[in-house]
Amino acid sequence: MNKYIELIKQNIGACGYNACVVTFGCQQNEADSEKLRGMARAMGYDIVYDVKDADLIVVNTCAVREHAELKALSTIGQYKHLKAKNPDMLIGVCGCMVAQKHRVDELKNSYPYVDFSFEPSSLDRFPEILHGVFNQKGRMFSLGENARDISEGIPVLRESDSKAWVSIMYGCNNFCSYCIVPYVRDRERSREYRYVVEEVTELVKSGVKEITLLGQNVNSYNGGCTFAELVEKLSAIEGDFLIRFMTSHPKDVSDELVAAMAKSPRVAKHFHLPLQSGSDGILKIMNRHYDREHYLDNVKKLRTAMPDIALTTDIIVGFPGESDEDFEATLDILREVRFDMIYSFIYSPRSGTPAAKMENQVPQNVKSERMQRLLEVQNQISLEKNEEAVGKVLRVLAEGPSKNDSEVFTGRTETNKLVHFIADESCIGKFIDVKITRAEPFNLRGEIIK
Ligand code: 5AD
Ligand code: SF4
């Protein structure tokens, strides 16, 4: 990687070229985009955030649902006219969508203005691929690389001074029957714990207040110690900071992890634990390796150890074969657990996954109706859960002004709830105490306690 970074820097370093990275999808992609910007800057590009100013555009795509792919393709389509105006412009596509052969073929054939693509396991090959495009003056499409050792030391340009993503493991071995991730992000690989501890120590030293450990299956981390042990090691770092992590799998919630969380004031009291369905029959066909009872047991363990912990989850509605009874079982468990928030998705068939081939697909109108009912049930619960916070003083990490009103700032509680409050710029990136005055289904309102 470094060799190609140097070669490109020698060639274009003085040209004043701009690079723009456009991101779709999950936090892992956000983290990867920060590395793409880091590499681009190291190669001599200035980083811009408007594609109109760019000489190099990299689109970091998602493939988890069809909608995400269609959005990425339509965005790439809009860049055709930019390239017409600036013929020197290079356009690249990376991320999960282009780890699928049919999408790479589509780019090659129907998007002639796309110059290169590379899949997520080749992120560190970005400079090498760009160098190839410059030098062979042709298009380059990398695909089919096997998962390789994790590349340490990739330059990174972080978005925030107070919050940082730290990827600790990549890939997934679970093969849930609906999910494309194991095919596009390859098998699980964990970073060695000493690199993670080093990175987090440096971040905390530089003033970062919130570290989010990332992995497709973060709690099956295995980089020389268990995930629980890693959390303990990170909790021992000196400084005023919070540790978050996502995404966890219910089959890997160990007693040691629960204990490590409960013990450390540095671990945020929030657990995102995707349930997907409340029906044992559907969970089995989803290949999730747990049942309702096991999931509820996890919830009990977490709440016994940390009574104020916030729980959030992912739910898929309309998985093939989901009957009314199966769906009722999902509503039932939502009422029983009372999650603080859920992320709900209509099942989207992903080509190459077992569930996409199942014959008993649920009709679109049934999926939509179920989604509506799910949201009605959960919005009421979310509101009631948020109302429990009214009157309390909560520690909030202040982020910045909200989109619509420059006087209203946003921040997050330790339990990851969004809070709006009146403030000024001096609070940005700091932990502040906010008295909660009002609850809404998706956020809280409050006043800063001086
Ligand atoms: N259709 C709908 N939702 C999906 N997810 C993963 N694959 C699919 C799919 N094919 C959801 C799961 C997962 C979240 C990141 O996306 O709920 O936890
Ligand atoms: Fe997909 Fe399942 Fe892996 Fe999550 S755990 S990324 S849902 S295969």
mmCIF file of N, CA and C in Angstrom, residues 339-405:
data_model
loop_
_atom_site.group_PDB
_atom_site.id
_atom_site.type_symbol
_atom_site.label_atom_id
_atom_site.label_comp_id
_atom_site.label_asym_id
_atom_site.label_seq_id
_atom_site.Cartn_x
_atom_site.Cartn_y
_atom_site.Cartn_z
ATOM 1 N N PHE A 339 -38.072 -3.061 24.137
ATOM 2 C CA PHE A 339 -36.825 -2.455 23.659
ATOM 3 C C PHE A 339 -36.941 -0.941 23.692
ATOM 4 N N ASP A 340 -35.800 -0.276 23.879
ATOM 5 C CA ASP A 340 -35.806 1.188 23.822
ATOM 6 C C ASP A 340 -36.056 1.655 22.404
ATOM 7 N N MET A 341 -35.527 0.894 21.464
ATOM 8 C CA MET A 341 -35.712 1.254 20.063
ATOM 9 C C MET A 341 -35.474 0.009 19.208
ATOM 10 N N ILE A 342 -36.138 -0.040 18.056
ATOM 11 C CA ILE A 342 -35.831 -1.143 17.129
ATOM 12 C C ILE A 342 -35.526 -0.570 15.744
ATOM 13 N N TYR A 343 -34.726 -1.296 15.010
ATOM 14 C CA TYR A 343 -34.509 -0.989 13.592
ATOM 15 C C TYR A 343 -35.224 -2.106 12.847
ATOM 16 N N SER A 344 -36.238 -1.740 12.063
ATOM 17 C CA SER A 344 -37.032 -2.796 11.436
ATOM 18 C C SER A 344 -36.883 -2.732 9.923
ATOM 19 N N PHE A 345 -36.857 -3.908 9.325
ATOM 20 C CA PHE A 345 -36.612 -4.005 7.883
ATOM 21 C C PHE A 345 -37.599 -4.968 7.250
ATOM 22 N N ILE A 346 -38.068 -4.585 6.078
ATOM 23 C CA ILE A 346 -38.864 -5.527 5.288
ATOM 24 C C ILE A 346 -37.895 -6.480 4.611
ATOM 25 N N TYR A 347 -38.174 -7.774 4.692
ATOM 26 C CA TYR A 347 -37.265 -8.759 4.095
ATOM 27 C C TYR A 347 -37.040 -8.462 2.608
ATOM 28 N N SER A 348 -35.775 -8.460 2.217
ATOM 29 C CA SER A 348 -35.399 -8.182 0.838
ATOM 30 C C SER A 348 -34.574 -9.368 0.320
ATOM 31 N N PRO A 349 -35.083 -10.095 -0.684
ATOM 32 C CA PRO A 349 -34.336 -11.268 -1.177
ATOM 33 C C PRO A 349 -32.981 -10.852 -1.747
ATOM 34 N N ARG A 350 -31.915 -11.521 -1.339
ATOM 35 C CA ARG A 350 -30.563 -11.222 -1.822
ATOM 36 C C ARG A 350 -30.073 -12.391 -2.652
ATOM 37 N N SER A 351 -29.748 -12.148 -3.879
ATOM 38 C CA SER A 351 -29.434 -13.272 -4.759
ATOM 39 C C SER A 351 -28.162 -13.971 -4.265
ATOM 40 N N GLY A 352 -28.228 -15.306 -4.247
ATOM 41 C CA GLY A 352 -27.104 -16.089 -3.741
ATOM 42 C C GLY A 352 -27.320 -16.579 -2.321
ATOM 43 N N THR A 353 -28.314 -16.031 -1.625
ATOM 44 C CA THR A 353 -28.576 -16.496 -0.250
ATOM 45 C C THR A 353 -29.685 -17.560 -0.274
ATOM 46 N N PRO A 354 -29.676 -18.499 0.686
ATOM 47 C CA PRO A 354 -30.690 -19.565 0.684
ATOM 48 C C PRO A 354 -32.121 -19.024 0.747
ATOM 49 N N ALA A 355 -32.369 -17.968 1.529
ATOM 50 C CA ALA A 355 -33.752 -17.505 1.709
ATOM 51 C C ALA A 355 -34.338 -16.952 0.402
ATOM 52 N N ALA A 356 -33.475 -16.434 -0.458
ATOM 53 C CA ALA A 356 -33.969 -15.853 -1.715
ATOM 54 C C ALA A 356 -34.566 -16.936 -2.610
ATOM 55 N N LYS A 357 -34.106 -18.186 -2.404
ATOM 56 C CA LYS A 357 -34.588 -19.299 -3.255
ATOM 57 C C LYS A 357 -35.831 -19.960 -2.673
ATOM 58 N N MET A 358 -36.221 -19.591 -1.450
ATOM 59 C CA MET A 358 -37.378 -20.243 -0.826
ATOM 60 C C MET A 358 -38.647 -19.868 -1.580
ATOM 61 N N GLU A 359 -39.542 -20.846 -1.666
ATOM 62 C CA GLU A 359 -40.718 -20.624 -2.528
ATOM 63 C C GLU A 359 -41.832 -19.825 -1.862
ATOM 64 N N ASN A 360 -41.876 -19.899 -0.550
ATOM 65 C CA ASN A 360 -43.005 -19.268 0.159
ATOM 66 C C ASN A 360 -42.720 -17.814 0.530
ATOM 67 N N GLN A 361 -42.355 -17.009 -0.471
ATOM 68 C CA GLN A 361 -42.099 -15.586 -0.225
ATOM 69 C C GLN A 361 -43.398 -14.907 0.199
ATOM 70 N N VAL A 362 -43.296 -13.937 1.092
ATOM 71 C CA VAL A 362 -44.482 -13.233 1.598
ATOM 72 C C VAL A 362 -44.818 -12.093 0.632
ATOM 73 N N PRO A 363 -46.108 -11.961 0.248
ATOM 74 C CA PRO A 363 -46.470 -10.885 -0.693
ATOM 75 C C PRO A 363 -46.153 -9.502 -0.128
ATOM 76 N N GLN A 364 -45.830 -8.576 -1.025
ATOM 77 C CA GLN A 364 -45.405 -7.228 -0.627
ATOM 78 C C GLN A 364 -46.428 -6.531 0.264
ATOM 79 N N ASN A 365 -47.737 -6.675 -0.081
ATOM 80 C CA ASN A 365 -48.745 -5.951 0.720
ATOM 81 C C ASN A 365 -48.807 -6.494 2.150
ATOM 82 N N VAL A 366 -48.599 -7.801 2.312
ATOM 83 C CA VAL A 366 -48.600 -8.385 3.666
ATOM 84 C C VAL A 366 -47.377 -7.876 4.437
ATOM 85 N N LYS A 367 -46.247 -7.821 3.753
ATOM 86 C CA LYS A 367 -45.018 -7.311 4.396
ATOM 87 C C LYS A 367 -45.237 -5.882 4.884
ATOM 88 N N SER A 368 -45.831 -5.051 4.010
ATOM 89 C CA SER A 368 -46.020 -3.641 4.369
ATOM 90 C C SER A 368 -46.989 -3.491 5.537
ATOM 91 N N GLU A 369 -48.084 -4.272 5.503
ATOM 92 C CA GLU A 369 -49.044 -4.191 6.616
ATOM 93 C C GLU A 369 -48.387 -4.585 7.931
ATOM 94 N N ARG A 370 -47.591 -5.658 7.881
ATOM 95 C CA ARG A 370 -46.931 -6.114 9.114
ATOM 96 C C ARG A 370 -45.957 -5.049 9.626
ATOM 97 N N MET A 371 -45.265 -4.433 8.701
ATOM 98 C CA MET A 371 -44.315 -3.386 9.095
ATOM 99 C C MET A 371 -45.061 -2.263 9.820
ATOM 100 N N GLN A 372 -46.200 -1.856 9.264
ATOM 101 C CA GLN A 372 -47.016 -0.806 9.876
ATOM 102 C C GLN A 372 -47.389 -1.160 11.305
ATOM 103 N N ARG A 373 -47.871 -2.397 11.478
ATOM 104 C CA ARG A 373 -48.307 -2.842 12.819
ATOM 105 C C ARG A 373 -47.134 -2.897 13.778
ATOM 106 N N LEU A 374 -46.010 -3.375 13.273
ATOM 107 C CA LEU A 374 -44.801 -3.462 14.102
ATOM 108 C C LEU A 374 -44.419 -2.076 14.622
ATOM 109 N N LEU A 375 -44.441 -1.095 13.709
ATOM 110 C CA LEU A 375 -44.037 0.265 14.088
ATOM 111 C C LEU A 375 -45.008 0.862 15.097
ATOM 112 N N GLU A 376 -46.318 0.586 14.898
ATOM 113 C CA GLU A 376 -47.308 1.109 15.861
ATOM 114 C C GLU A 376 -47.025 0.593 17.254
ATOM 115 N N VAL A 377 -46.804 -0.721 17.337
ATOM 116 C CA VAL A 377 -46.546 -1.333 18.659
ATOM 117 C C VAL A 377 -45.278 -0.735 19.252
ATOM 118 N N GLN A 378 -44.210 -0.671 18.444
ATOM 119 C CA GLN A 378 -42.924 -0.254 18.999
ATOM 120 C C GLN A 378 -42.878 1.239 19.305
ATOM 121 N N ASN A 379 -43.507 2.078 18.466
ATOM 122 C CA ASN A 379 -43.428 3.524 18.725
ATOM 123 C C ASN A 379 -44.008 3.866 20.090
ATOM 124 N N GLN A 380 -45.088 3.190 20.451
ATOM 125 C CA GLN A 380 -45.696 3.427 21.750
ATOM 126 C C GLN A 380 -44.719 3.007 22.867
ATOM 127 N N ILE A 381 -44.096 1.841 22.681
ATOM 128 C CA ILE A 381 -43.145 1.365 23.701
ATOM 129 C C ILE A 381 -41.956 2.330 23.796
ATOM 130 N N SER A 382 -41.424 2.747 22.621
ATOM 131 C CA SER A 382 -40.262 3.659 22.631
ATOM 132 C C SER A 382 -40.598 4.942 23.370
ATOM 133 N N LEU A 383 -41.818 5.455 23.128
ATOM 134 C CA LEU A 383 -42.233 6.685 23.802
ATOM 135 C C LEU A 383 -42.287 6.454 25.312
ATOM 136 N N GLU A 384 -42.894 5.360 25.709
ATOM 137 C CA GLU A 384 -43.007 5.084 27.149
ATOM 138 C C GLU A 384 -41.629 4.904 27.787
ATOM 139 N N LYS A 385 -40.728 4.230 27.069
ATOM 140 C CA LYS A 385 -39.360 4.049 27.602
ATOM 141 C C LYS A 385 -38.671 5.407 27.735
ATOM 142 N N ASN A 386 -38.849 6.271 26.721
ATOM 143 C CA ASN A 386 -38.221 7.591 26.787
ATOM 144 C C ASN A 386 -38.814 8.436 27.912
ATOM 145 N N GLU A 387 -40.118 8.262 28.164
ATOM 146 C CA GLU A 387 -40.762 9.034 29.233
ATOM 147 C C GLU A 387 -40.147 8.723 30.603
ATOM 148 N N GLU A 388 -39.590 7.509 30.723
ATOM 149 C CA GLU A 388 -38.954 7.155 32.007
ATOM 150 C C GLU A 388 -37.769 8.073 32.311
ATOM 151 N N ALA A 389 -37.227 8.703 31.261
ATOM 152 C CA ALA A 389 -36.049 9.559 31.465
ATOM 153 C C ALA A 389 -36.429 10.972 31.908
ATOM 154 N N VAL A 390 -37.694 11.356 31.737
ATOM 155 C CA VAL A 390 -38.091 12.742 32.038
ATOM 156 C C VAL A 390 -37.879 13.036 33.528
ATOM 157 N N GLY A 391 -37.236 14.186 33.795
ATOM 158 C CA GLY A 391 -36.969 14.574 35.178
ATOM 159 C C GLY A 391 -35.573 14.158 35.636
ATOM 160 N N LYS A 392 -34.957 13.208 34.885
ATOM 161 C CA LYS A 392 -33.618 12.745 35.284
ATOM 162 C C LYS A 392 -32.534 13.662 34.702
ATOM 163 N N VAL A 393 -31.389 13.709 35.372
ATOM 164 C CA VAL A 393 -30.229 14.416 34.810
ATOM 165 C C VAL A 393 -29.320 13.351 34.200
ATOM 166 N N LEU A 394 -29.060 13.464 32.897
ATOM 167 C CA LEU A 394 -28.263 12.443 32.206
ATOM 168 C C LEU A 394 -26.987 13.055 31.635
ATOM 169 N N ARG A 395 -25.938 12.262 31.638
ATOM 170 C CA ARG A 395 -24.686 12.722 31.023
ATOM 171 C C ARG A 395 -24.803 12.520 29.509
ATOM 172 N N VAL A 396 -24.499 13.591 28.780
ATOM 173 C CA VAL A 396 -24.688 13.571 27.326
ATOM 174 C C VAL A 396 -23.382 14.000 26.659
ATOM 175 N N LEU A 397 -22.985 13.292 25.625
ATOM 176 C CA LEU A 397 -21.851 13.760 24.821
ATOM 177 C C LEU A 397 -22.412 14.678 23.735
ATOM 178 N N ALA A 398 -22.069 15.981 23.846
ATOM 179 C CA ALA A 398 -22.631 16.976 22.923
ATOM 180 C C ALA A 398 -21.960 16.837 21.558
ATOM 181 N N GLU A 399 -22.778 16.786 20.493
ATOM 182 C CA GLU A 399 -22.226 16.600 19.147
ATOM 183 C C GLU A 399 -22.127 17.904 18.374
ATOM 184 N N GLY A 400 -23.231 18.635 18.254
ATOM 185 C CA GLY A 400 -23.200 19.868 17.470
ATOM 186 C C GLY A 400 -24.607 20.337 17.203
ATOM 187 N N PRO A 401 -24.754 21.455 16.452
ATOM 188 C CA PRO A 401 -26.077 21.984 16.177
ATOM 189 C C PRO A 401 -26.906 20.994 15.356
ATOM 190 N N SER A 402 -28.204 20.997 15.582
ATOM 191 C CA SER A 402 -29.067 20.097 14.807
ATOM 192 C C SER A 402 -29.205 20.651 13.391
ATOM 193 N N LYS A 403 -29.730 19.845 12.503
ATOM 194 C CA LYS A 403 -29.784 20.222 11.090
ATOM 195 C C LYS A 403 -30.676 21.439 10.862
ATOM 196 N N ASN A 404 -31.784 21.505 11.610
ATOM 197 C CA ASN A 404 -32.784 22.533 11.310
ATOM 198 C C ASN A 404 -32.634 23.818 12.096
ATOM 199 N N ASP A 405 -31.947 23.770 13.228
ATOM 200 C CA ASP A 405 -31.915 24.941 14.098
ATOM 201 C C ASP A 405 -30.520 25.046 14.729
#
